[in-house]
PDB file of C-alpha atoms in Angstrom:
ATOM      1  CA  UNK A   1      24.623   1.898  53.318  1.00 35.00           C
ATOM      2  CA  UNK A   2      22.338   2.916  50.729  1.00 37.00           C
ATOM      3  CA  UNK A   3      20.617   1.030  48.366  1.00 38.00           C
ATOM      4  CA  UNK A   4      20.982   2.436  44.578  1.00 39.00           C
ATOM      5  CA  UNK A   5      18.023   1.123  42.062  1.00 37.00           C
ATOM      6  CA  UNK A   6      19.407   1.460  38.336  1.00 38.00           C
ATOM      7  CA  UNK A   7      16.218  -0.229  35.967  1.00 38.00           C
ATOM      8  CA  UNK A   8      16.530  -0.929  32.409  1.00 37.00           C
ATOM      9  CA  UNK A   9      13.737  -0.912  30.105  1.00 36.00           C
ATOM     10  CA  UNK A  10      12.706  -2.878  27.316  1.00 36.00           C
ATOM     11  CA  UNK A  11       9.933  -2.717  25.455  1.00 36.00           C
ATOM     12  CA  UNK A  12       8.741  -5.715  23.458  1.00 39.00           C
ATOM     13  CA  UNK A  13       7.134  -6.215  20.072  1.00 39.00           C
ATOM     14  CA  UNK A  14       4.210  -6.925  22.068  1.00 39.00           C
ATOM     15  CA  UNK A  15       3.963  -4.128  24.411  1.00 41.00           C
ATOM     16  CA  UNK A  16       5.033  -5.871  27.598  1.00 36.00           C
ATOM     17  CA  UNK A  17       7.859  -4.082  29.177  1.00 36.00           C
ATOM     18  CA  UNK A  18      10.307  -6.043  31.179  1.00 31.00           C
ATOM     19  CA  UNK A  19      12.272  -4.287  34.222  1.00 32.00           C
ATOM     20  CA  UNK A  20      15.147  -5.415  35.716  1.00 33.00           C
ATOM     21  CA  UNK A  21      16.700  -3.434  38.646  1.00 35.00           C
ATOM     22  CA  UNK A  22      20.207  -4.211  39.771  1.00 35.00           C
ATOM     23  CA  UNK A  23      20.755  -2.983  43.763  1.00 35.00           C
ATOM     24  CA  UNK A  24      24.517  -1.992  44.752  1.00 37.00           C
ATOM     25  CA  UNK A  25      24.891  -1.721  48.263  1.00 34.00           C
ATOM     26  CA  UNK A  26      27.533   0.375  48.988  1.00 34.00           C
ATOM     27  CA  UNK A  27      28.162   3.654  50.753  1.00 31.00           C
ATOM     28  CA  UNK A  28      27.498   6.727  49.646  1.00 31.00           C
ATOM     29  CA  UNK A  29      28.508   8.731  52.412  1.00 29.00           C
ATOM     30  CA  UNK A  30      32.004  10.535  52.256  1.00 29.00           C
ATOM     31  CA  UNK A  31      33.473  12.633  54.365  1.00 28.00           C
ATOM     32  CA  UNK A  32      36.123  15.393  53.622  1.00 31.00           C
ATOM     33  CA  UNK A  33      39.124  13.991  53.801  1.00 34.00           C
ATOM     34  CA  UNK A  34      38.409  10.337  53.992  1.00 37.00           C
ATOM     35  CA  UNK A  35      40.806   8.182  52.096  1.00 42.00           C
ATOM     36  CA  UNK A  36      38.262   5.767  50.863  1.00 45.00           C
ATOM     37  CA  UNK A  37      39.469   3.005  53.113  1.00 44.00           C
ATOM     38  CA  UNK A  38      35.787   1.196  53.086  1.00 45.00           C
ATOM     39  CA  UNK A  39      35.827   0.604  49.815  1.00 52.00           C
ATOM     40  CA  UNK A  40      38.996  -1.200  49.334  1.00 52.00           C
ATOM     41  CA  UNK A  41      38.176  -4.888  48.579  1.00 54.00           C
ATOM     42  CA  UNK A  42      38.405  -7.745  51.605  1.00 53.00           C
ATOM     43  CA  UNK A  43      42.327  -8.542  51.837  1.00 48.00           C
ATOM     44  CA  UNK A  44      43.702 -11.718  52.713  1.00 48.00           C
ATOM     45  CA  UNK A  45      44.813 -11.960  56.724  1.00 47.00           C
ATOM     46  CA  UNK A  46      48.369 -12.087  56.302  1.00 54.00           C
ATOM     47  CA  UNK A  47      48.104  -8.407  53.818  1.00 58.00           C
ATOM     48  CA  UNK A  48      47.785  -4.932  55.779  1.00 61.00           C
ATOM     49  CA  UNK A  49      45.603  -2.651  53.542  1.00 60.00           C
ATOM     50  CA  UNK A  50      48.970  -0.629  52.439  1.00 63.00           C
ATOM     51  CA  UNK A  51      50.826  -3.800  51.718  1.00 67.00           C
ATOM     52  CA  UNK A  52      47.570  -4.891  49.296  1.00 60.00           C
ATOM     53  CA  UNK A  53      47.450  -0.947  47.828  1.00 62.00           C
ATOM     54  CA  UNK A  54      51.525  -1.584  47.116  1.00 63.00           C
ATOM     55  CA  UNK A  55      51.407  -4.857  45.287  1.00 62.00           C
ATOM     56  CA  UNK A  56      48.330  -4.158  43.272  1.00 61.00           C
ATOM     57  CA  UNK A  57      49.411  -0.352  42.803  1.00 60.00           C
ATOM     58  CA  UNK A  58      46.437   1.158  43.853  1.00 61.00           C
ATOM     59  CA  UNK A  59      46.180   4.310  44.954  1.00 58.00           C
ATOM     60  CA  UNK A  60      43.313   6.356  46.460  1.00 58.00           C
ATOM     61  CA  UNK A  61      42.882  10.072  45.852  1.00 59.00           C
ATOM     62  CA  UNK A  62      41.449  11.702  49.003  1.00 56.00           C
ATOM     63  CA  UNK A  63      37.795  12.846  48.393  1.00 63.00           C
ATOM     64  CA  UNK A  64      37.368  16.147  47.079  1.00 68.00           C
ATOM     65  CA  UNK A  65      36.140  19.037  49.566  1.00 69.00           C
ATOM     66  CA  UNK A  66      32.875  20.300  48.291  1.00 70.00           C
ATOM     67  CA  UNK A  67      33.272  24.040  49.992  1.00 72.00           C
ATOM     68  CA  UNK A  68      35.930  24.375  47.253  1.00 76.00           C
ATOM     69  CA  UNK A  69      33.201  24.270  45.027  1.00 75.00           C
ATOM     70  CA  UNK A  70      30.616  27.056  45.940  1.00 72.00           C
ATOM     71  CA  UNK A  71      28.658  26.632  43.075  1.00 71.00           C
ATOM     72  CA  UNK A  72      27.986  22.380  43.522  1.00 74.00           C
ATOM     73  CA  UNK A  73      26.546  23.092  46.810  1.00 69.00           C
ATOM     74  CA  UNK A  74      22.911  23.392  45.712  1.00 72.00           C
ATOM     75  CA  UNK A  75      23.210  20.597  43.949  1.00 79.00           C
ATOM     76  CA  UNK A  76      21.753  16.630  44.372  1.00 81.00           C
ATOM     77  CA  UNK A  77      23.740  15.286  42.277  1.00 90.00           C
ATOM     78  CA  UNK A  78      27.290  15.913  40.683  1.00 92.00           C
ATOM     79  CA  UNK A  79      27.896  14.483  37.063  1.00 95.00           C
ATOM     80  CA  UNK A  80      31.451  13.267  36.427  1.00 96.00           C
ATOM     81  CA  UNK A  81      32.540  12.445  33.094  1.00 97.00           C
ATOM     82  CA  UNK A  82      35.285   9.265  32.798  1.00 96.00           C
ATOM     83  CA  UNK A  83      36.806   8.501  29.673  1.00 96.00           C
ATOM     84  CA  UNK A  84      38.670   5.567  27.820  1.00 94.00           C
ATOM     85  CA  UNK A  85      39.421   2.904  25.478  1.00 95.00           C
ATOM     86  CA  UNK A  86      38.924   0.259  28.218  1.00 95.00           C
ATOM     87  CA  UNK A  87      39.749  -2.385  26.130  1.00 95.00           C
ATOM     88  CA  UNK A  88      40.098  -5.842  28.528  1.00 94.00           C
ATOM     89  CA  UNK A  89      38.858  -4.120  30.808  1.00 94.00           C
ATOM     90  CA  UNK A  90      40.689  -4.386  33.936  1.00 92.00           C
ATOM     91  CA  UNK A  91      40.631  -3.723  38.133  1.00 88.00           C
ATOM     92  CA  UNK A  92      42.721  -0.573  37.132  1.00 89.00           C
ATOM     93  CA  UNK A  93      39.953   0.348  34.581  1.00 92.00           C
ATOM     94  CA  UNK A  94      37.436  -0.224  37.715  1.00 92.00           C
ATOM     95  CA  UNK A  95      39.577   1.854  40.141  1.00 89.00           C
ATOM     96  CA  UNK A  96      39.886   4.567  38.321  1.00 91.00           C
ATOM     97  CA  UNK A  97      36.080   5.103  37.967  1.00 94.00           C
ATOM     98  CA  UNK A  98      35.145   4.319  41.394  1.00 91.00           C
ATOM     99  CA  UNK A  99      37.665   7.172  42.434  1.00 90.00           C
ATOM    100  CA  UNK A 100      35.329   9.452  40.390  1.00 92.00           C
ATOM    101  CA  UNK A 101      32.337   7.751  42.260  1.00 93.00           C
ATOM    102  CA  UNK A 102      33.859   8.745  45.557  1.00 89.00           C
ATOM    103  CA  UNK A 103      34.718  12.443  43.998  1.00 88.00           C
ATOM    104  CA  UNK A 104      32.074  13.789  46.299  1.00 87.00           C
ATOM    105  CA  UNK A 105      28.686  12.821  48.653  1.00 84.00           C
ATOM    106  CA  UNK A 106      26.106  11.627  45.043  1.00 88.00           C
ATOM    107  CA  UNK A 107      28.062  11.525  42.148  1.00 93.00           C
ATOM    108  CA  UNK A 108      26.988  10.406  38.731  1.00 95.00           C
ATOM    109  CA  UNK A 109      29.167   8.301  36.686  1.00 96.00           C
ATOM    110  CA  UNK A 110      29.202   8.732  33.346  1.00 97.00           C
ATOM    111  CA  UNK A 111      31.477   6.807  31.268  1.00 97.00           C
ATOM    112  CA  UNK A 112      32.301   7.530  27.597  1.00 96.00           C
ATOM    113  CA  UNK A 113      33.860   4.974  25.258  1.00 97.00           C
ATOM    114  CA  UNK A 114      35.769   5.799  22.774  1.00 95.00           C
ATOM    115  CA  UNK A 115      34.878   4.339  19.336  1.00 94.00           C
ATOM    116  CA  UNK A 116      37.042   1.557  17.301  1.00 94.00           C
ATOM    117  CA  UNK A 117      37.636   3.897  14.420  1.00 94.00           C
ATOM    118  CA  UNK A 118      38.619   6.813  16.333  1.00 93.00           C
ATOM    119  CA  UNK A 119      41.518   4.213  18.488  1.00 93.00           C
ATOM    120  CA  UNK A 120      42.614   2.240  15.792  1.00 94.00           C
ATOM    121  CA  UNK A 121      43.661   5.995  13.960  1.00 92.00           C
ATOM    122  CA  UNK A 122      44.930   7.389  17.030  1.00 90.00           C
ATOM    123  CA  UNK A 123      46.056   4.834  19.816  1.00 90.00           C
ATOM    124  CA  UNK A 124      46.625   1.692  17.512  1.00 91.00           C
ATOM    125  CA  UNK A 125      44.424  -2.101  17.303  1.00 93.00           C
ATOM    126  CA  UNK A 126      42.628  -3.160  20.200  1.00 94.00           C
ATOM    127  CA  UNK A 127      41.379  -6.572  21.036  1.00 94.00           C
ATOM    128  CA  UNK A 128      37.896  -6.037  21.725  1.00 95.00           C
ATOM    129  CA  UNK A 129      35.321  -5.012  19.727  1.00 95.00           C
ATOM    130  CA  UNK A 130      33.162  -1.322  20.472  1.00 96.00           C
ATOM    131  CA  UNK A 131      30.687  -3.349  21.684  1.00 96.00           C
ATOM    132  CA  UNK A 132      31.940  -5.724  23.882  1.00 96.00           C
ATOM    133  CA  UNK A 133      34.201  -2.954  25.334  1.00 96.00           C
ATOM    134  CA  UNK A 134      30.875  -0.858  26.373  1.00 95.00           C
ATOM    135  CA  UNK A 135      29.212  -3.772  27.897  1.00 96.00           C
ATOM    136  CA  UNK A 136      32.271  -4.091  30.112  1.00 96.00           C
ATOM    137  CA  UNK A 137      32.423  -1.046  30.843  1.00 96.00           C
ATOM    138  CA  UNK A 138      28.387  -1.179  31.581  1.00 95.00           C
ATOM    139  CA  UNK A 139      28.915  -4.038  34.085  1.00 95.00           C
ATOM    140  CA  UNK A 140      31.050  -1.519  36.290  1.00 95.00           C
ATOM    141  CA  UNK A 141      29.169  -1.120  39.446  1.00 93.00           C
ATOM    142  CA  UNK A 142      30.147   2.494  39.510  1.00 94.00           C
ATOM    143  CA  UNK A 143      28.773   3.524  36.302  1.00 96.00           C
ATOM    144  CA  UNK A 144      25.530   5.135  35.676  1.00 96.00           C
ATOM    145  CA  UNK A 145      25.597   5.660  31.837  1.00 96.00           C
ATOM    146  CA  UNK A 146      27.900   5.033  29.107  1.00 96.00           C
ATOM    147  CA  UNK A 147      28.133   6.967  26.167  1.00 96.00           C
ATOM    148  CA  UNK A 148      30.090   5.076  22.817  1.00 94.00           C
ATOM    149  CA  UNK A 149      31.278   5.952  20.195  1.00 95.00           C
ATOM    150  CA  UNK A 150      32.680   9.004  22.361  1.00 95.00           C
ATOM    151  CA  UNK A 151      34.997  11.677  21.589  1.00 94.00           C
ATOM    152  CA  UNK A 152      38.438  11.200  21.880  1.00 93.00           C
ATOM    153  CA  UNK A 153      39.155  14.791  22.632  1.00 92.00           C
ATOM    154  CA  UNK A 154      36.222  16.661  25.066  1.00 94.00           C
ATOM    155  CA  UNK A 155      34.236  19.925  23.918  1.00 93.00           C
ATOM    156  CA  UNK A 156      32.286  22.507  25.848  1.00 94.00           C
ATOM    157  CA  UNK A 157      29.702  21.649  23.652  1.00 95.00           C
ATOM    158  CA  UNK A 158      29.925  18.535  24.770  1.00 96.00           C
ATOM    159  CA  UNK A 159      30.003  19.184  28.540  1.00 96.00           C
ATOM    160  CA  UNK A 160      27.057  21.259  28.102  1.00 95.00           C
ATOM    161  CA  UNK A 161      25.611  18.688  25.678  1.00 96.00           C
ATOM    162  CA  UNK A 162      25.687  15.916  28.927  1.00 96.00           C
ATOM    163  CA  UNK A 163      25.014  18.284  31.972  1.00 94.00           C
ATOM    164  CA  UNK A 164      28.540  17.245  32.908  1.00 96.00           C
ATOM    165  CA  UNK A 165      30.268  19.084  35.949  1.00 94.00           C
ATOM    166  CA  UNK A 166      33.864  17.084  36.037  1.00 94.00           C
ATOM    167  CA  UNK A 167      36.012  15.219  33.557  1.00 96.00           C
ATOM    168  CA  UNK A 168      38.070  12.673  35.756  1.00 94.00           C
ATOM    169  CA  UNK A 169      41.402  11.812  34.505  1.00 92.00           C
ATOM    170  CA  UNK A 170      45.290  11.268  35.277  1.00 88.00           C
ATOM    171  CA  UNK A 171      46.830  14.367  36.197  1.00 82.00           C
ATOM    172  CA  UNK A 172      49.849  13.968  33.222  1.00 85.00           C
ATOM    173  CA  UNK A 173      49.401  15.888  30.032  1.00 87.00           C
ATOM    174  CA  UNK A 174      47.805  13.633  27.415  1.00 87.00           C
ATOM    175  CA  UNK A 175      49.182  14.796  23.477  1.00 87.00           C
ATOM    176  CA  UNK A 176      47.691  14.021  20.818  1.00 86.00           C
ATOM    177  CA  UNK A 177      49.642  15.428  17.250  1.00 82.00           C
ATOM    178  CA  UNK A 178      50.515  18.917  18.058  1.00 82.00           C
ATOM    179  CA  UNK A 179      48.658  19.116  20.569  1.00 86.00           C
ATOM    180  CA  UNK A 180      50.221  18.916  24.520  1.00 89.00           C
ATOM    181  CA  UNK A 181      47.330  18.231  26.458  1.00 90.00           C
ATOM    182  CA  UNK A 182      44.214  16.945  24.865  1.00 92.00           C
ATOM    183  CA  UNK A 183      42.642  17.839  28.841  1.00 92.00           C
ATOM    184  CA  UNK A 184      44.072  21.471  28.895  1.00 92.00           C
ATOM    185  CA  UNK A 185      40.755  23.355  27.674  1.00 92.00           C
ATOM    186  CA  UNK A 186      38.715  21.008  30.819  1.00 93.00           C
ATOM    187  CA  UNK A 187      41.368  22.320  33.096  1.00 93.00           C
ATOM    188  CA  UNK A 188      41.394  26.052  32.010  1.00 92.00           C
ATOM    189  CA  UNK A 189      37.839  25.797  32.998  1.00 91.00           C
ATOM    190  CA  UNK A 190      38.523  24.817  35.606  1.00 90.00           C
ATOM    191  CA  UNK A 191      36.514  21.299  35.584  1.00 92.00           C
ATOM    192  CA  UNK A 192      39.547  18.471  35.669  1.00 93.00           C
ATOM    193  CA  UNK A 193      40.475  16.745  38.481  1.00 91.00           C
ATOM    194  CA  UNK A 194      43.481  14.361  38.634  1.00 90.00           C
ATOM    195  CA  UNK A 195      43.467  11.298  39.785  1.00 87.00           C
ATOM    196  CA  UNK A 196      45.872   8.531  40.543  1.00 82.00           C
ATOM    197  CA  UNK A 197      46.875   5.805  37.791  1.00 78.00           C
ATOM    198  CA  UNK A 198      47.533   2.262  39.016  1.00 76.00           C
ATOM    199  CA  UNK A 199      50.956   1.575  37.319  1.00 73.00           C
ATOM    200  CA  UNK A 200      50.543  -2.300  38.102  1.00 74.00           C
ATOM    201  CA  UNK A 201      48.099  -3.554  35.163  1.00 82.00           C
ATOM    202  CA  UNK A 202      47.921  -2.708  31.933  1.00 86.00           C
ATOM    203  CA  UNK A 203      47.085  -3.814  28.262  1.00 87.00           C
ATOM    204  CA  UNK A 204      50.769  -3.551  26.998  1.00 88.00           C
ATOM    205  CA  UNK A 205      51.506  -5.571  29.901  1.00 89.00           C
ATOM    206  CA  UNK A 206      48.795  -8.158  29.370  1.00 90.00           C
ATOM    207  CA  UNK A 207      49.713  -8.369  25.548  1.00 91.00           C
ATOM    208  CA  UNK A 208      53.360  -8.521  26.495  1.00 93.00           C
ATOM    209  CA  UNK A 209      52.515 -11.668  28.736  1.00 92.00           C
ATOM    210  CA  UNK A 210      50.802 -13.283  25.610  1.00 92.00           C
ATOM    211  CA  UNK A 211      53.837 -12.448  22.937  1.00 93.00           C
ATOM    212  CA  UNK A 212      55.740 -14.209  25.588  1.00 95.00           C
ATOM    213  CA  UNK A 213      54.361 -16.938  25.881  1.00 94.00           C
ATOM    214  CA  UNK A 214      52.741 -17.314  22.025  1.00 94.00           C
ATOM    215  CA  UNK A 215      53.397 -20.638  21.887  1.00 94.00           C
ATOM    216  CA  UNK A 216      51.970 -22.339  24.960  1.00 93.00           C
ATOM    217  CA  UNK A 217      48.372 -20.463  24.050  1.00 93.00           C
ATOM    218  CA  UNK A 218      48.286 -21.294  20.449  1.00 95.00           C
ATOM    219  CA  UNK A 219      48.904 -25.142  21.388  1.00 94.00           C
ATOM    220  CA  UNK A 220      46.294 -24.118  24.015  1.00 94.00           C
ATOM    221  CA  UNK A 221      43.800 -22.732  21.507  1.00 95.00           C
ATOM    222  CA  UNK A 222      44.932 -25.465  19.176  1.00 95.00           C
ATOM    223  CA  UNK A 223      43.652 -28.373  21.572  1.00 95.00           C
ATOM    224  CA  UNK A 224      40.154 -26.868  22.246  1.00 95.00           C
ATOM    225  CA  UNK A 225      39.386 -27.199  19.051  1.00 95.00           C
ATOM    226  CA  UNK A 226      40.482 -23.915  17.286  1.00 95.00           C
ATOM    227  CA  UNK A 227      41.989 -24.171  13.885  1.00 95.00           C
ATOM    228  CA  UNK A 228      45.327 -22.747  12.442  1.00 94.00           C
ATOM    229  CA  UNK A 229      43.454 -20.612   9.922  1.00 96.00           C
ATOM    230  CA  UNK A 230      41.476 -19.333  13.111  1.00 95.00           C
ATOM    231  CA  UNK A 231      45.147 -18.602  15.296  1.00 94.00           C
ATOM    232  CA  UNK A 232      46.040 -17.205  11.831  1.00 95.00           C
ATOM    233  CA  UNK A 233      49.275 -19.789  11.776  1.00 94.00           C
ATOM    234  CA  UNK A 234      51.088 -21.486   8.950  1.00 96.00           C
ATOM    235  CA  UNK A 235      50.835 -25.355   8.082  1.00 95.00           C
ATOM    236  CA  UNK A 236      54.455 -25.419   9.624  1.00 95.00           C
ATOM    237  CA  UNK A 237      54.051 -23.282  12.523  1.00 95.00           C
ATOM    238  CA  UNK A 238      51.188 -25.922  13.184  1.00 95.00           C
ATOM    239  CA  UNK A 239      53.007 -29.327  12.368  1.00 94.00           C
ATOM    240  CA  UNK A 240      55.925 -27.384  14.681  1.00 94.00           C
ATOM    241  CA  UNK A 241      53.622 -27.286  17.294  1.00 93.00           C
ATOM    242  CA  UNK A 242      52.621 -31.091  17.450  1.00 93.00           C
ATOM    243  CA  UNK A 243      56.396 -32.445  17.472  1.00 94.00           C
ATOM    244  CA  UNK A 244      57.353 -30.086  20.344  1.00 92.00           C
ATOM    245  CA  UNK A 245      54.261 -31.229  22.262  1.00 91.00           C
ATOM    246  CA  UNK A 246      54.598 -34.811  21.118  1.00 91.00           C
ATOM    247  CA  UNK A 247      58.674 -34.457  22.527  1.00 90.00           C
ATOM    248  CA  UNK A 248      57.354 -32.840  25.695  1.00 89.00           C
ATOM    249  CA  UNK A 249      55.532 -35.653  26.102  1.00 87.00           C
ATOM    250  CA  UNK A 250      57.918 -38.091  25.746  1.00 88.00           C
ATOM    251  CA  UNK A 251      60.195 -35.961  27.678  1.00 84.00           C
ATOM    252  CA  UNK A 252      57.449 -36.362  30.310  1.00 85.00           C
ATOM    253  CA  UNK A 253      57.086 -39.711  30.114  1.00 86.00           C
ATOM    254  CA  UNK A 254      60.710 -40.533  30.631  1.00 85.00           C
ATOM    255  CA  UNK A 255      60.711 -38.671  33.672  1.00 81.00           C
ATOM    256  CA  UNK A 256      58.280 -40.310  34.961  1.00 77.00           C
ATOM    257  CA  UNK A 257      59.270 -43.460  34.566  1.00 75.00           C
ATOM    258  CA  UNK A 258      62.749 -42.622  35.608  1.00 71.00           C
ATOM    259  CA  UNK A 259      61.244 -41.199  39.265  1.00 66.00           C
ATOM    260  CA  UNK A 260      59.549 -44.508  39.368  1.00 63.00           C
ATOM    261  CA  UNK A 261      62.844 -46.730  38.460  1.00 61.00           C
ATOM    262  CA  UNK A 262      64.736 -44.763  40.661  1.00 59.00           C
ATOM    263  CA  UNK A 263      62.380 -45.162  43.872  1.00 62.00           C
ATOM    264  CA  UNK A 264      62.115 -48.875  43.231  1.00 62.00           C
ATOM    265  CA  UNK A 265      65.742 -49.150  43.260  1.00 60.00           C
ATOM    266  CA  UNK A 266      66.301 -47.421  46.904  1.00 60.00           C
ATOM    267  CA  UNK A 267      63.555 -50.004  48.129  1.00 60.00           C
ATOM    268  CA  UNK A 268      65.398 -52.887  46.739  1.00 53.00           C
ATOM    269  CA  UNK A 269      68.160 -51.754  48.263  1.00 57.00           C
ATOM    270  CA  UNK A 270      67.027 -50.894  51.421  1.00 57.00           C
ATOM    271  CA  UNK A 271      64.974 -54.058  51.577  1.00 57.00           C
ATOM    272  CA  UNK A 272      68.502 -55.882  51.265  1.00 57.00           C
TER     273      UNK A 272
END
């Protein structure tokens, strides 16, 4: 394995500069062909690796073979440009950038955000703010620079503008207004490549979860403390609230001291 050094920089008021350098151990070494197998994530014993691929729905594109590319082979380094809202961000988020990590032998990873104004106009309200988005994004392990507020749709200009060599993204046509593809200038180029989604997590299915069960996590916020003009509830929907849990617990409390009545009752009897 090799060890990767990534420093950041920050110089004080007072001149001192702090460094901190994060190490990443992981391979770097990929063979034509290999199906990325070593960087899968420890399974429980009783999962084989396909069984863990199938219920998480993650899918590994085999590594791309560099002799395709005459032009890469003089080359250190190979920039790859991932893009996103990655809002809440997610293992699917993560997946799909370390599958542009693994494109080829040293790949760069750089990772463009796309900014709040541009998704809330085009994709629709998202639940993190730019910022905390981009430091989520930053915490990847496979990402070597992020770049926010970025472009929702890419330009040469812009490929040139970054030294970038790939844009990494699903295969399926992404439209935008009148527009078919947003990715079909990239792959006239000739600089796309495809790679897998993983069908099994996603925002609309984490927001879905949350509709469903609305009000189990505003009694939730309610109880630590959060206030019905924070959960953006009425004064009914809030006095609702504390009869249904004040029934539940009654509810609760019946139960339990039904169980109890109940077991005492066989022991009497059993004791005559």
């Amino acid at each position: 394995n090799n060890l990767q050094y990534k420093a950041v920089v920050s110089t004080q008021s007072t001149g001192s500069v702090y460094i901190i350098v994060k190490f990443s151990c992981y391979s770097q070494v990929m063979l034509s062909g290999s199906d990325c197998s070593h960087n899968l994530p420890a399974v429980l014993k009783d999962e084989t690796r396909d069984e863990y691929q199938s219920k998480f729905g993650i899918y590994l594109k085999q590594v791309e073979d560099i002799s395709k590319y005459p032009h890469l082979k003089s080359k250190d380094q190979i920039r790859i440009y991932v893009d996103g809202v990655f809002d809440m961000f997610h293992f699917g988020h993560a997946n799909y950038i370390m599958q542009a990590k693994n494109m080829f032998p040293n790949v760069f990873v750089i990772a463009g955000v796309v900014g709040t104004e541009a998704t809330h106009k085009l994709k629709g309200q998202t639940v993190m703010t730019e910022e905390e988005r981009c430091e989520s994004v930053r915490m990847c392990r496979y990402v070597d620079l992020v770049i926010c507020p970025a472009p929702w749709v890419i330009t040469e200009d812009f490929l040139k503008k970054h030294r970038i060599d790939f844009v990494c993204s699903e295969g399926d046509p992404y439209p935008m207004g009148d527009v078919d593809d947003i990715y079909k200038p990239i792959k006239d180029m000739g600089k796309f490549i495809a790679v897998p989604s993983c069908p099994a997590v996603s925002i609309s299915g984490f927001i879905t979860r949350i509709i469903y069960y609305y009000d189990l996590y505003l009694q939730r916020n309610l109880d630590r403390g959060y206030s019905r003009h924070d959960l953006n509830i009425t004064f009914l929907k809030e006095k609702q609230l504390e009869v249904k849990k004040h029934v539940e617990g009654v509810q609760k409390t019946i139960y339990e001291y039904g169980d109890a009545f109940y077991s005492t009752s066989i022991i009497l009897l059993v004791a005559r």
